[in-house]
mmCIF file of C-alpha atoms in Angstrom:
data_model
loop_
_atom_site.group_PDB
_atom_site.id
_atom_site.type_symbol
_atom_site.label_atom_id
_atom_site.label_comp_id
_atom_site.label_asym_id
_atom_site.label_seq_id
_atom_site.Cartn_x
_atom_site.Cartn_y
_atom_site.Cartn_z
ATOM 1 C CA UNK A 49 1.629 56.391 -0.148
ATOM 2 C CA UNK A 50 4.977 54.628 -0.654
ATOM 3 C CA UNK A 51 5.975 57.096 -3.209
ATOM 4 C CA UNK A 52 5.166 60.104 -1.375
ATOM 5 C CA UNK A 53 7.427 58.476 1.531
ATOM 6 C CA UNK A 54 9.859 57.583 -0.851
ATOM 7 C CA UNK A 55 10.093 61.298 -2.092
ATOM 8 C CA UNK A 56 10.007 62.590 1.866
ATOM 9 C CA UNK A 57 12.957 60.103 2.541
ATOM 10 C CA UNK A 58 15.253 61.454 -0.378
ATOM 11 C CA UNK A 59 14.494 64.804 0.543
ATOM 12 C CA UNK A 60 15.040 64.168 4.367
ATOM 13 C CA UNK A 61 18.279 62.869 3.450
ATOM 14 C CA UNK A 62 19.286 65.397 1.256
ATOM 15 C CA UNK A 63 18.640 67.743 4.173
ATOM 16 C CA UNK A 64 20.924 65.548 6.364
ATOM 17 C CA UNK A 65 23.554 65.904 4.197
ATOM 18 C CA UNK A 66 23.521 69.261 3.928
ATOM 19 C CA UNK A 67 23.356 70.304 7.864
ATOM 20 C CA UNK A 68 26.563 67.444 8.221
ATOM 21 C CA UNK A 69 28.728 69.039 5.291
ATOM 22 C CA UNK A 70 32.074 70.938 6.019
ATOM 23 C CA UNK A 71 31.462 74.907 6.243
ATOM 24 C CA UNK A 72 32.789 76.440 3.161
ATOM 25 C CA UNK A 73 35.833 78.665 3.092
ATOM 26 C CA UNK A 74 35.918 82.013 3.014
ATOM 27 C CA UNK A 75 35.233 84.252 -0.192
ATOM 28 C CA UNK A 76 37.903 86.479 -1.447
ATOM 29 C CA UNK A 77 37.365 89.900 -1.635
ATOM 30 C CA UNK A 78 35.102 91.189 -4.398
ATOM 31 C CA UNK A 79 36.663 92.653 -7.315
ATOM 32 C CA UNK A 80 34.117 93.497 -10.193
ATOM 33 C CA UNK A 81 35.526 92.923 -13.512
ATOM 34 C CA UNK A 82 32.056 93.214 -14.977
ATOM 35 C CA UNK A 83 29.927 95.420 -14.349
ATOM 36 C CA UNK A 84 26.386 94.536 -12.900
ATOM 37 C CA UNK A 85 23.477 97.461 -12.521
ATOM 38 C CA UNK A 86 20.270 96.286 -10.029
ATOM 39 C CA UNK A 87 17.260 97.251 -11.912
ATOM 40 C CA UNK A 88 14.632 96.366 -9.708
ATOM 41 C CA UNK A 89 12.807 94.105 -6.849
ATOM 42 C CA UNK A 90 9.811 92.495 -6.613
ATOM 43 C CA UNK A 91 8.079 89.763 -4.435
ATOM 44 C CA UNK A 92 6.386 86.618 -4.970
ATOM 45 C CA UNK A 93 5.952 85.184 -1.443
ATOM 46 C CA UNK A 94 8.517 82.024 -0.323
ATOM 47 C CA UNK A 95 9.498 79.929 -2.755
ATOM 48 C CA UNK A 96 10.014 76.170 -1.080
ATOM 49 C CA UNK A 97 9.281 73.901 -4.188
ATOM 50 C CA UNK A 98 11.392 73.127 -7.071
ATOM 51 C CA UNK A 99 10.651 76.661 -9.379
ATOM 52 C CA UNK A 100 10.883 76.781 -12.524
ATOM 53 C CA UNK A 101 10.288 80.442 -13.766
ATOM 54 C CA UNK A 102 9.428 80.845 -17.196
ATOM 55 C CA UNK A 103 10.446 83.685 -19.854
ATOM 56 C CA UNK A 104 8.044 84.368 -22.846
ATOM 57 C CA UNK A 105 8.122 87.389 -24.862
ATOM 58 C CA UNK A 106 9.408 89.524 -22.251
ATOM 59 C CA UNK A 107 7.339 88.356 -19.397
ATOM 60 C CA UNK A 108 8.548 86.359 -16.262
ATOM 61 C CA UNK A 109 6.086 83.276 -14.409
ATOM 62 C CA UNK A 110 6.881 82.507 -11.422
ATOM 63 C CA UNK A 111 5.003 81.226 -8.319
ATOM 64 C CA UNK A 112 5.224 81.161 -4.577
ATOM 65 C CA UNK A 113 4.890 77.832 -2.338
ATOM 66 C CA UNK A 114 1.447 79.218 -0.828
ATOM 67 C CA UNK A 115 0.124 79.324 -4.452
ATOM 68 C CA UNK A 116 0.474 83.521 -5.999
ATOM 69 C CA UNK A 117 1.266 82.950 -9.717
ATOM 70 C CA UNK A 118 2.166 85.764 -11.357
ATOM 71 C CA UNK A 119 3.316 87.593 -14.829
ATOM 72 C CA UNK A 120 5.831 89.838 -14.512
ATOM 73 C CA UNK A 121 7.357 92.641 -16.867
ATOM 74 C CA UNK A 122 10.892 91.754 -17.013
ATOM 75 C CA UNK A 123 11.982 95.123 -18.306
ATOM 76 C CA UNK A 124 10.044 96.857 -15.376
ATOM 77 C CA UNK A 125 9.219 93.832 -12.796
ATOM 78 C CA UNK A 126 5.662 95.628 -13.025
ATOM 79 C CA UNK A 127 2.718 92.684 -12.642
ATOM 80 C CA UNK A 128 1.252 91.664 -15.949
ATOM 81 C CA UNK A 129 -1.082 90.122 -13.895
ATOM 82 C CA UNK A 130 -1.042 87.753 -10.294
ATOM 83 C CA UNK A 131 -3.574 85.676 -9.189
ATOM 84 C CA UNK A 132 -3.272 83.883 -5.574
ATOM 85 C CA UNK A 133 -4.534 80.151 -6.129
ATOM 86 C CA UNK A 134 -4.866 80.039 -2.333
ATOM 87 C CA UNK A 135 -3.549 76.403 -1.972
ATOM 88 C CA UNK A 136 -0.311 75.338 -1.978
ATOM 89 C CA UNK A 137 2.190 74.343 -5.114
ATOM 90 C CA UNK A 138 4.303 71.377 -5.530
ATOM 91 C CA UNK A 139 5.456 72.390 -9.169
ATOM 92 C CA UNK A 140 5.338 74.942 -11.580
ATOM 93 C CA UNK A 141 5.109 77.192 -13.501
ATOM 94 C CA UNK A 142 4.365 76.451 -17.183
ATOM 95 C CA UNK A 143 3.979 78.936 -19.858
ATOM 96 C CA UNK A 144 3.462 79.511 -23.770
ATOM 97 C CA UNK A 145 3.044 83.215 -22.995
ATOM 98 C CA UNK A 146 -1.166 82.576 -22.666
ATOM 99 C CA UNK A 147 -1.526 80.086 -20.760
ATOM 100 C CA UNK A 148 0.209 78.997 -17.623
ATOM 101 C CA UNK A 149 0.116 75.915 -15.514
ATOM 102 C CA UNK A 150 0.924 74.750 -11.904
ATOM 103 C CA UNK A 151 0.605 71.635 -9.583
ATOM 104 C CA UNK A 152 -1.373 72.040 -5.741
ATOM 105 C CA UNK A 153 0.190 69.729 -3.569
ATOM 106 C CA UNK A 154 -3.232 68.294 -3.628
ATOM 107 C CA UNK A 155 -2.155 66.488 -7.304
ATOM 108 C CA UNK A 156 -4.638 69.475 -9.241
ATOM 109 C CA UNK A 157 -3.289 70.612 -12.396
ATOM 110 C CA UNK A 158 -4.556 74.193 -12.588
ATOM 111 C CA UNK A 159 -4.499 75.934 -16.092
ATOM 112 C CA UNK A 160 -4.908 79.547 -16.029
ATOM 113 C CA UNK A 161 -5.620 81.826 -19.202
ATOM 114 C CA UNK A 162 -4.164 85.155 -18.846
ATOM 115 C CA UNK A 163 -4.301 84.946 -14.696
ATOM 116 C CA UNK A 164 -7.397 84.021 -14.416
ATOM 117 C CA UNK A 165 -8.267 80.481 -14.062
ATOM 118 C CA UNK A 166 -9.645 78.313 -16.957
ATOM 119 C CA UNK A 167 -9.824 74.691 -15.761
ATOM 120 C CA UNK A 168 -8.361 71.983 -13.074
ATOM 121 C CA UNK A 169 -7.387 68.517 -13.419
ATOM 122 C CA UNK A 170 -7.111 66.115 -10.492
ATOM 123 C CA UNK A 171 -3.112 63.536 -10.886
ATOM 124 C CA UNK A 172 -2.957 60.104 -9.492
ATOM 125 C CA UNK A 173 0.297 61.372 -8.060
ATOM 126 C CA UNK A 174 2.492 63.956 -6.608
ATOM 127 C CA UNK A 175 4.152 66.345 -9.158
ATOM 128 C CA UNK A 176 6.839 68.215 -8.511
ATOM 129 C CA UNK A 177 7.950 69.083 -12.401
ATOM 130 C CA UNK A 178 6.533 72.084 -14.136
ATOM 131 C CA UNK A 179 4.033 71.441 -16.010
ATOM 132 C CA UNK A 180 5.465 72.126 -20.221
ATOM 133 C CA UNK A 181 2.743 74.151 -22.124
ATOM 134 C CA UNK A 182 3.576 73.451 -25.703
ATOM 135 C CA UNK A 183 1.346 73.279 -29.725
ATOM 136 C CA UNK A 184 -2.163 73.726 -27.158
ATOM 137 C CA UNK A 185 -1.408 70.912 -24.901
ATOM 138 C CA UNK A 186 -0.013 70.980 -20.989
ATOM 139 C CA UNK A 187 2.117 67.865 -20.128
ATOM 140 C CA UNK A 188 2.631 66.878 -16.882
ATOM 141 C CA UNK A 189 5.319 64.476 -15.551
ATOM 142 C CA UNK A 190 4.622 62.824 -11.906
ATOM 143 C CA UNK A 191 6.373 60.953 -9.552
ATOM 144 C CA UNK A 192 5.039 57.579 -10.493
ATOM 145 C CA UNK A 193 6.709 58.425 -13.791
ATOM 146 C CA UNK A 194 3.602 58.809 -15.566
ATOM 147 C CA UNK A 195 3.324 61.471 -18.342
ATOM 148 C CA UNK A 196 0.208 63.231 -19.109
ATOM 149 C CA UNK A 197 -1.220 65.426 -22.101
ATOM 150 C CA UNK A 198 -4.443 67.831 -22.074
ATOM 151 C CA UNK A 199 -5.770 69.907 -24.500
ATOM 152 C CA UNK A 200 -4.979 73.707 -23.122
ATOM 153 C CA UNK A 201 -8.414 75.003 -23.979
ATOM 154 C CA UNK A 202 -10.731 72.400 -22.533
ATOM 155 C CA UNK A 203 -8.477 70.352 -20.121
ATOM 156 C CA UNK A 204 -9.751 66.972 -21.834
ATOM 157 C CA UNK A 205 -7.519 64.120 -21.358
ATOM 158 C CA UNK A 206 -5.637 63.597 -24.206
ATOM 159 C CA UNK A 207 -3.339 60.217 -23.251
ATOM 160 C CA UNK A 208 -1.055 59.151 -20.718
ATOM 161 C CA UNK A 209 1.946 56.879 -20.677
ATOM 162 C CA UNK A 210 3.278 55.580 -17.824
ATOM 163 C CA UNK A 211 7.385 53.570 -17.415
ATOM 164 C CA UNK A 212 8.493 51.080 -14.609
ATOM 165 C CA UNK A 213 11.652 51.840 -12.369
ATOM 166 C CA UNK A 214 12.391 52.144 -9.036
ATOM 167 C CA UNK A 215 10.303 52.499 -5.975
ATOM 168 C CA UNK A 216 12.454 55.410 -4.555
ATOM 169 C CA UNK A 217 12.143 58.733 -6.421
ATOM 170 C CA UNK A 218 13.513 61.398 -6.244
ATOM 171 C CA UNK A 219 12.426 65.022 -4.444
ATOM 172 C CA UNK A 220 12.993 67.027 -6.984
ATOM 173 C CA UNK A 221 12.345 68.090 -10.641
ATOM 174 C CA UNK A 222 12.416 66.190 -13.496
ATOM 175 C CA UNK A 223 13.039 66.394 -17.645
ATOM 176 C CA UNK A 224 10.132 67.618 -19.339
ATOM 177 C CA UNK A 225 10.991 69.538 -22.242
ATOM 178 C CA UNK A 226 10.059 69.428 -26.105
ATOM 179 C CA UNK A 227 12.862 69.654 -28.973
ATOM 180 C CA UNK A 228 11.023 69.817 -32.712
ATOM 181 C CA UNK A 229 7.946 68.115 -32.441
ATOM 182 C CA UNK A 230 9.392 65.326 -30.090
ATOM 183 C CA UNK A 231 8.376 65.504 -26.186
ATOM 184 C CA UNK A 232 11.406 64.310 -24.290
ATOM 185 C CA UNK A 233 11.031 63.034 -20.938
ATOM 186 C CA UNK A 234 13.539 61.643 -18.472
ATOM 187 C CA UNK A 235 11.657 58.238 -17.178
ATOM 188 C CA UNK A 236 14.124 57.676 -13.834
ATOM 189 C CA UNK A 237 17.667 57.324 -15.414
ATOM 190 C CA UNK A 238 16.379 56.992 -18.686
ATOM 191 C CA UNK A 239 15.815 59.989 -21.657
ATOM 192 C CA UNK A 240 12.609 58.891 -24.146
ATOM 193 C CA UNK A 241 11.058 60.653 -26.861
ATOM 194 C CA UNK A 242 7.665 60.808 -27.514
ATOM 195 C CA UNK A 243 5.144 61.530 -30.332
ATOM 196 C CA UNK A 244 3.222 64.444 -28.586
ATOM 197 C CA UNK A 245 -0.035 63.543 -30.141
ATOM 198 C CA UNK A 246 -0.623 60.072 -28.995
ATOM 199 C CA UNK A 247 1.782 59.645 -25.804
ATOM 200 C CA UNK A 248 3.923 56.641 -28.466
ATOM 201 C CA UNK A 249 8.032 56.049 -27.708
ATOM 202 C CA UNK A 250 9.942 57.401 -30.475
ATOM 203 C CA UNK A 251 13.266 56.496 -28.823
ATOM 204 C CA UNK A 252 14.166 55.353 -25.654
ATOM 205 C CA UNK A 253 17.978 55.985 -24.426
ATOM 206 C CA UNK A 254 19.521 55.162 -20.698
ATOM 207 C CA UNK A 255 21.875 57.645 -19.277
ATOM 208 C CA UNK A 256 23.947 55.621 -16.411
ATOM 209 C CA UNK A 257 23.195 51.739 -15.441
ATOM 210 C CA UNK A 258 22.430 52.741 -12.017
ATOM 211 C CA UNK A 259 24.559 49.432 -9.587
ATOM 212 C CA UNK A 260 24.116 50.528 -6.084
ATOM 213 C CA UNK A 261 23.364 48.164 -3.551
ATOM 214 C CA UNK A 262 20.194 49.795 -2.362
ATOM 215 C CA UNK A 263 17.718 51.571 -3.753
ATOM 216 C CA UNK A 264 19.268 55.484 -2.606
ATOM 217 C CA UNK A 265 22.679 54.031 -4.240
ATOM 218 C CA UNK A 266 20.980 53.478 -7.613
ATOM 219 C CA UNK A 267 18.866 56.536 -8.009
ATOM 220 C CA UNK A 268 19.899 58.318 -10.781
ATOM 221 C CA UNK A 269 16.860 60.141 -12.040
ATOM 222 C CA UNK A 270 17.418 62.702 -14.750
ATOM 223 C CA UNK A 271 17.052 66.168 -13.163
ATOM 224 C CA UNK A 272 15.581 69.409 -14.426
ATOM 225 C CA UNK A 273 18.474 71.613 -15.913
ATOM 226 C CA UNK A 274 19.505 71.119 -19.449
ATOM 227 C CA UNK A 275 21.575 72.443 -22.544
ATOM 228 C CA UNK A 276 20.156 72.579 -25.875
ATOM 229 C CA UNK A 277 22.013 73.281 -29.034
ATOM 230 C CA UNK A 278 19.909 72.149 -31.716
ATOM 231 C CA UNK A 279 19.301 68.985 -31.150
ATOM 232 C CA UNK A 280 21.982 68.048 -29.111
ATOM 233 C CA UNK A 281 20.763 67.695 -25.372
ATOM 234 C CA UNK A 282 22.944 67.429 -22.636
ATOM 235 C CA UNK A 283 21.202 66.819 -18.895
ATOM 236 C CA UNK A 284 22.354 65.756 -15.437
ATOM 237 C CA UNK A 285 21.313 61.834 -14.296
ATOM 238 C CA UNK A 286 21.429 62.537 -10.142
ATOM 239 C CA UNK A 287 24.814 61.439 -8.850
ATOM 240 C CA UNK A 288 25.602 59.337 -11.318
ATOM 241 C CA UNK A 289 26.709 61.242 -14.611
ATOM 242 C CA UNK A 290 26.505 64.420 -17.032
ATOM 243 C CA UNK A 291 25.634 63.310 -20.378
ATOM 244 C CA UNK A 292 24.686 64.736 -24.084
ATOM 245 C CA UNK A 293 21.877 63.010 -26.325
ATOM 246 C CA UNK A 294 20.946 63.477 -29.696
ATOM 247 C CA UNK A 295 17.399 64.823 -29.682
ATOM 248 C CA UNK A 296 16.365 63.990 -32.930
ATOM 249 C CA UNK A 297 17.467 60.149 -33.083
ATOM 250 C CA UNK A 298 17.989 58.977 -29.129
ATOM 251 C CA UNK A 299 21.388 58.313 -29.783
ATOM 252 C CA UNK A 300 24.031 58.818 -26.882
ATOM 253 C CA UNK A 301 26.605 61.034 -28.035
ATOM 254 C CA UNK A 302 28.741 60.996 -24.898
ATOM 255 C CA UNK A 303 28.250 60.616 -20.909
ATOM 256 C CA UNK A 304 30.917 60.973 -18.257
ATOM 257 C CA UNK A 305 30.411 60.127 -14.115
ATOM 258 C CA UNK A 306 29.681 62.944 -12.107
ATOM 259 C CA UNK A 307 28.248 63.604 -8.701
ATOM 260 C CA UNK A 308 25.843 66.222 -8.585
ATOM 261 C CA UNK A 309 22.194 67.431 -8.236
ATOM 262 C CA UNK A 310 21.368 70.275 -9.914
ATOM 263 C CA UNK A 311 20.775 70.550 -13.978
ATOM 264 C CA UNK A 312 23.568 71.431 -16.159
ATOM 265 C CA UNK A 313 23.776 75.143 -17.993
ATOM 266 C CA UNK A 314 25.795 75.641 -22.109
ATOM 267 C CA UNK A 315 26.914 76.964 -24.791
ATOM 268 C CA UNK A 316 27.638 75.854 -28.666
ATOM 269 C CA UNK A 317 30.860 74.649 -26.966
ATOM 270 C CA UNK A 318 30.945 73.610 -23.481
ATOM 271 C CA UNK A 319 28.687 72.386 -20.554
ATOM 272 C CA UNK A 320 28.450 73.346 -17.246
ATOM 273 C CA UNK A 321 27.663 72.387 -14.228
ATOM 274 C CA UNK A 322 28.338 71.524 -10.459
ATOM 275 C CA UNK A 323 28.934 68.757 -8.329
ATOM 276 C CA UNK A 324 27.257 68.018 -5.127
ATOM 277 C CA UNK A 325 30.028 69.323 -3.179
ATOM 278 C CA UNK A 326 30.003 72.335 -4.863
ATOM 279 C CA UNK A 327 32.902 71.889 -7.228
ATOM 280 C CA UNK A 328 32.035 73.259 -10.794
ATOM 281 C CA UNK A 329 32.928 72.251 -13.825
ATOM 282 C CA UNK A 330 32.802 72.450 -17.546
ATOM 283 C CA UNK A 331 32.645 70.063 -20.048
ATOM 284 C CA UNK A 332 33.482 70.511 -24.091
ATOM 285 C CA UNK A 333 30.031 69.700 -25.782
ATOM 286 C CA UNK A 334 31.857 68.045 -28.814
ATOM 287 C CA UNK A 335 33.454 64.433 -26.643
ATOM 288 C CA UNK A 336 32.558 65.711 -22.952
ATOM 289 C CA UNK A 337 36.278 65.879 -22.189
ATOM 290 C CA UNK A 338 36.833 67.695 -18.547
ATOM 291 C CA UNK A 339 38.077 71.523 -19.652
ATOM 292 C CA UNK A 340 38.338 72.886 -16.263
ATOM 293 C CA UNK A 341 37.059 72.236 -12.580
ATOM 294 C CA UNK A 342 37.020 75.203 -9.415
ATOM 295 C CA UNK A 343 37.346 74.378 -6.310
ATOM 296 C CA UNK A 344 36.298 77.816 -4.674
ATOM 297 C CA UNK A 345 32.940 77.559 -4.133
ATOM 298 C CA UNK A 346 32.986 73.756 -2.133
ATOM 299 C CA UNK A 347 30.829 72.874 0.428
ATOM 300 C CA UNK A 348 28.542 75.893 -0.967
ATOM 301 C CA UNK A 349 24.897 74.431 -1.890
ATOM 302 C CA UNK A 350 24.522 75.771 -5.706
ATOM 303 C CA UNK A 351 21.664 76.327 -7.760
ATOM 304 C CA UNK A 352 22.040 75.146 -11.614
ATOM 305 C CA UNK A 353 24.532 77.588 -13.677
ATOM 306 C CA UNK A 354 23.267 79.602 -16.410
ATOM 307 C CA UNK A 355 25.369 80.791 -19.272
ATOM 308 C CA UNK A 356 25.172 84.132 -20.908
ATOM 309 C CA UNK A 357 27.518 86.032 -23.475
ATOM 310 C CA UNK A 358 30.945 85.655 -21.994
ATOM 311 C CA UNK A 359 29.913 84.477 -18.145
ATOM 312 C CA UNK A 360 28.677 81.973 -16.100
ATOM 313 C CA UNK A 361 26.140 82.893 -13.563
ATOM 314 C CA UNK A 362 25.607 80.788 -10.551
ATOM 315 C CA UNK A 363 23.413 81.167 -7.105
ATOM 316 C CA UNK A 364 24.490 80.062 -3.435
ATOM 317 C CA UNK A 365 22.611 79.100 -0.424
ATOM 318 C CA UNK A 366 24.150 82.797 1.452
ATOM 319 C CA UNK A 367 22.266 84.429 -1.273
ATOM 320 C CA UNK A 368 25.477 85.389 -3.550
ATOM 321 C CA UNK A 369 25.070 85.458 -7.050
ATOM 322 C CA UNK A 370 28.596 84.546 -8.428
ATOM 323 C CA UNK A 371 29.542 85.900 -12.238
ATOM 324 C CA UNK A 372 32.193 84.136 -13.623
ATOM 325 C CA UNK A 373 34.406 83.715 -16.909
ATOM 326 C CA UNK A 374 33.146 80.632 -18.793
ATOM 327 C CA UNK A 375 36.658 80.214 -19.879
ATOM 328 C CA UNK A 376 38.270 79.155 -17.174
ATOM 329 C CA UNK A 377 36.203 79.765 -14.437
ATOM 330 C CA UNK A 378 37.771 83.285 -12.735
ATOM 331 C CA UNK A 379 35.692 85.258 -10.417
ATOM 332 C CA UNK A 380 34.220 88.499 -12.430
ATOM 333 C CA UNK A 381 31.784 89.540 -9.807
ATOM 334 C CA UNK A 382 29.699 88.826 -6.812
ATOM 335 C CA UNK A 383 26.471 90.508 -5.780
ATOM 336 C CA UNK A 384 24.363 89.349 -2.420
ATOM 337 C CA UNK A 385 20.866 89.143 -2.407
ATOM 338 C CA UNK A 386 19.287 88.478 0.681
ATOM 339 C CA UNK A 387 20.328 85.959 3.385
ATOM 340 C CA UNK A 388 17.188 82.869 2.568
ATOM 341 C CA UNK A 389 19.549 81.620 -0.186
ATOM 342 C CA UNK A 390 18.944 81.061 -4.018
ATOM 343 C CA UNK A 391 17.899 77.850 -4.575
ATOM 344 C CA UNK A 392 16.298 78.730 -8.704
ATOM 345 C CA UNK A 393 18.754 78.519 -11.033
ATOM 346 C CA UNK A 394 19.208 82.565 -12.409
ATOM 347 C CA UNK A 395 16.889 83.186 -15.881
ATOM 348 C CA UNK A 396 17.753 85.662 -18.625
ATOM 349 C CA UNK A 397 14.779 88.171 -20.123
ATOM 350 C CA UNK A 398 16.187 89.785 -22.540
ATOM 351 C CA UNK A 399 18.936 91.432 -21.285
ATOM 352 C CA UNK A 400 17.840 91.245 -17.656
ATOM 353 C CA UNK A 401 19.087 88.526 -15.571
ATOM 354 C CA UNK A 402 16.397 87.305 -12.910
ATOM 355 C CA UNK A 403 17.174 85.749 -9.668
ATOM 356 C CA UNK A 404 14.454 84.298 -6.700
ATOM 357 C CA UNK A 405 15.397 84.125 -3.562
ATOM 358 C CA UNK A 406 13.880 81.451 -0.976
ATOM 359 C CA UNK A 407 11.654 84.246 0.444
ATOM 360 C CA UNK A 408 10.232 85.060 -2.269
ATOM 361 C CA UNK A 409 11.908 88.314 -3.626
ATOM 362 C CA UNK A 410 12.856 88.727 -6.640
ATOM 363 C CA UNK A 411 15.798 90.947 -7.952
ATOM 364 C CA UNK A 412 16.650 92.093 -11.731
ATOM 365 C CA UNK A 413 20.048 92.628 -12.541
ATOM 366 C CA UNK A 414 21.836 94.354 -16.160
ATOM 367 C CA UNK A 415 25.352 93.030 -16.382
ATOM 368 C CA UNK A 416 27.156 95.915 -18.493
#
């Protein structure tokens, strides 16, 4: 119970802060340097938990809060398949392109094998971070930082390891990813690799030294969101820092303060990402020296940037979906979705760039 509060109260003030922030100025006129062609819509149902939609072989997961998963074409946004779960999701969805995975807000892992469900598994605690399907196991990461493996096929229980931190945690997703055969996991403000076959530390590195004076001062979880160029990872610790890991070894490579929320988007080069007042900014991969921060878009409530070919795509709470040069940060087009707001960071299939909006609709773009 005192986690779940403790995730309510993060997430209460989060909303807080949000109603109380200054209104955002203005956009400029729209003047599209690049062109962007709408390809199609679909719908999912509202989206009010942390997304993550998945791309595998040319098919899109995604889920809706009341619990439709579904696989999507991404050339034609035709269903592959959708399934509704009928009970509500705190976290998902997982993929390796045969199996997918969510979490009920009821703490049930639910595995399903080409839509159709194969098996459940009951958490000690609430999850909010998709669930990684990866070499036939699902791993789970929970609030009471506790990482899970099952076999895919059966759902057995394969081990779990568990970390100490702090009693506050945050309401949102965490780092769950796998680079070679090392499962990396962000434990609160910490980044630890794991042997995926027995749940053993590998390497064990601390992004910030979190020194508030209370416990909402020193959370600095690491969020979902990162950049991965070989194995050089680069991820966001919550309102502390941006930093850049090597994968294979644990070794910091660089980490500079920064105050934001969201996960961070790259390239071979650079690193992006935006602060909590809606300032973005990008970061050269090599020493994490500041290349350029904007201005233009503060006091707007941005999802996580993604970076593709020459732009920078990034979502806003009025439902615009900003392109941008990655170079310096100029405007090279804006389109509007719908007026719920994107809150999941935008997904490339292919060549077609995916967007969800809170309501659940889902639009395809083809920047030209």
């Amino acid at each position: 119970m005192r986690k779940l509060l403790a995730v309510a109260l993060v997430t209460l003030l989060a909303a807080c802060a949000s109603t109380d922030r200054p209104k955002p100025a203005p956009l400029a006129a729209n003047v599209p340097l690049l062109g962007v062609r709408a390809a199609w819509t679909a719908a999912v149902g509202p989206v009010e938990f942390p997304l993550d939609v998945r791309v595998v072989d040319g098919r899109a997961y995604l889920a809706s809060s009341a619990g439709t998963v579904v696989a999507l074409d991404a050339q034609t946004g035709a269903d592959v398949w959708r399934v509704a779960l009928d009970t509500p999701l705190s976290a998902g969805v997982g993929s390796d392109g045969r199996y997918s995975a969510v979490v009920t807000r009821a703490n049930e892992l639910v595995v399903l094998d080409g839509g159709k469900v194969s098996w459940r598994q009951r958490l000690k605690a609430l999850t909010l971070t998709a669930p990684l399907v990866a070499g036939g196991r699902v791993f789970t990461l929970s609030s009471d930082r506790s990482v899970s493996a099952f076999d895919v096929g059966t759902g057995q229980k394969l081990w779990q390891q568990q970390k100490p931190g702090e009693a506050l945690v945050l309401g949102q997703a965490g780092l769950l990813t796998a680079v070679g055969d090392t499962l990396v996991v962000g434990f609160g403000n910490r980044v630890t690799g794991l042997n995926p076959l027995n749940g053993s530390t590998r390497w064990d590195t601390p992004v910030v030294s979190a020194r508030g004076t209370n416990e909402v001062e020193r959370l600095s979880d690491v969020v979902a969101g990162f950049s991965r160029e070989g194995n050089q990872l680069c991820v966001r610790a919550f309102q502390y820092a941006v930093a850049c890991i090597d994968a294979s070894t644990g070794r910091m490579l660089w980490t500079k303060s920064a105050n934001g929320s969201n996960g961070v988007a790259g390239d071979a080069t650079m690193v992006y990402g935006s602060d909590s007042d809606g300032r973005l900014a990008a970061w050269t991969r090599k020493d994490g020296e500041k290349a350029w921060s904007l201005d233009r878009y503060r006091f707007r409530v941005l999802t996580a940037p993604l970076v593709a070919g020459s732009s920078l795509m990034v979502g806003d709470d009025a439902g615009n979906l900003h392109f941008l040069s990655k170079v310096d940060g100029a405007p090279l087009n804006r389109i509007v979705t719908d007026d719920s707001g994107l809150s999941v960071a935008p997904v490339l299939a292919g060549k077609t760039l995916l967007v969800v909006s809170r309501r659940g609709s889902i639009y395809a773009f083809r920047p030209e």
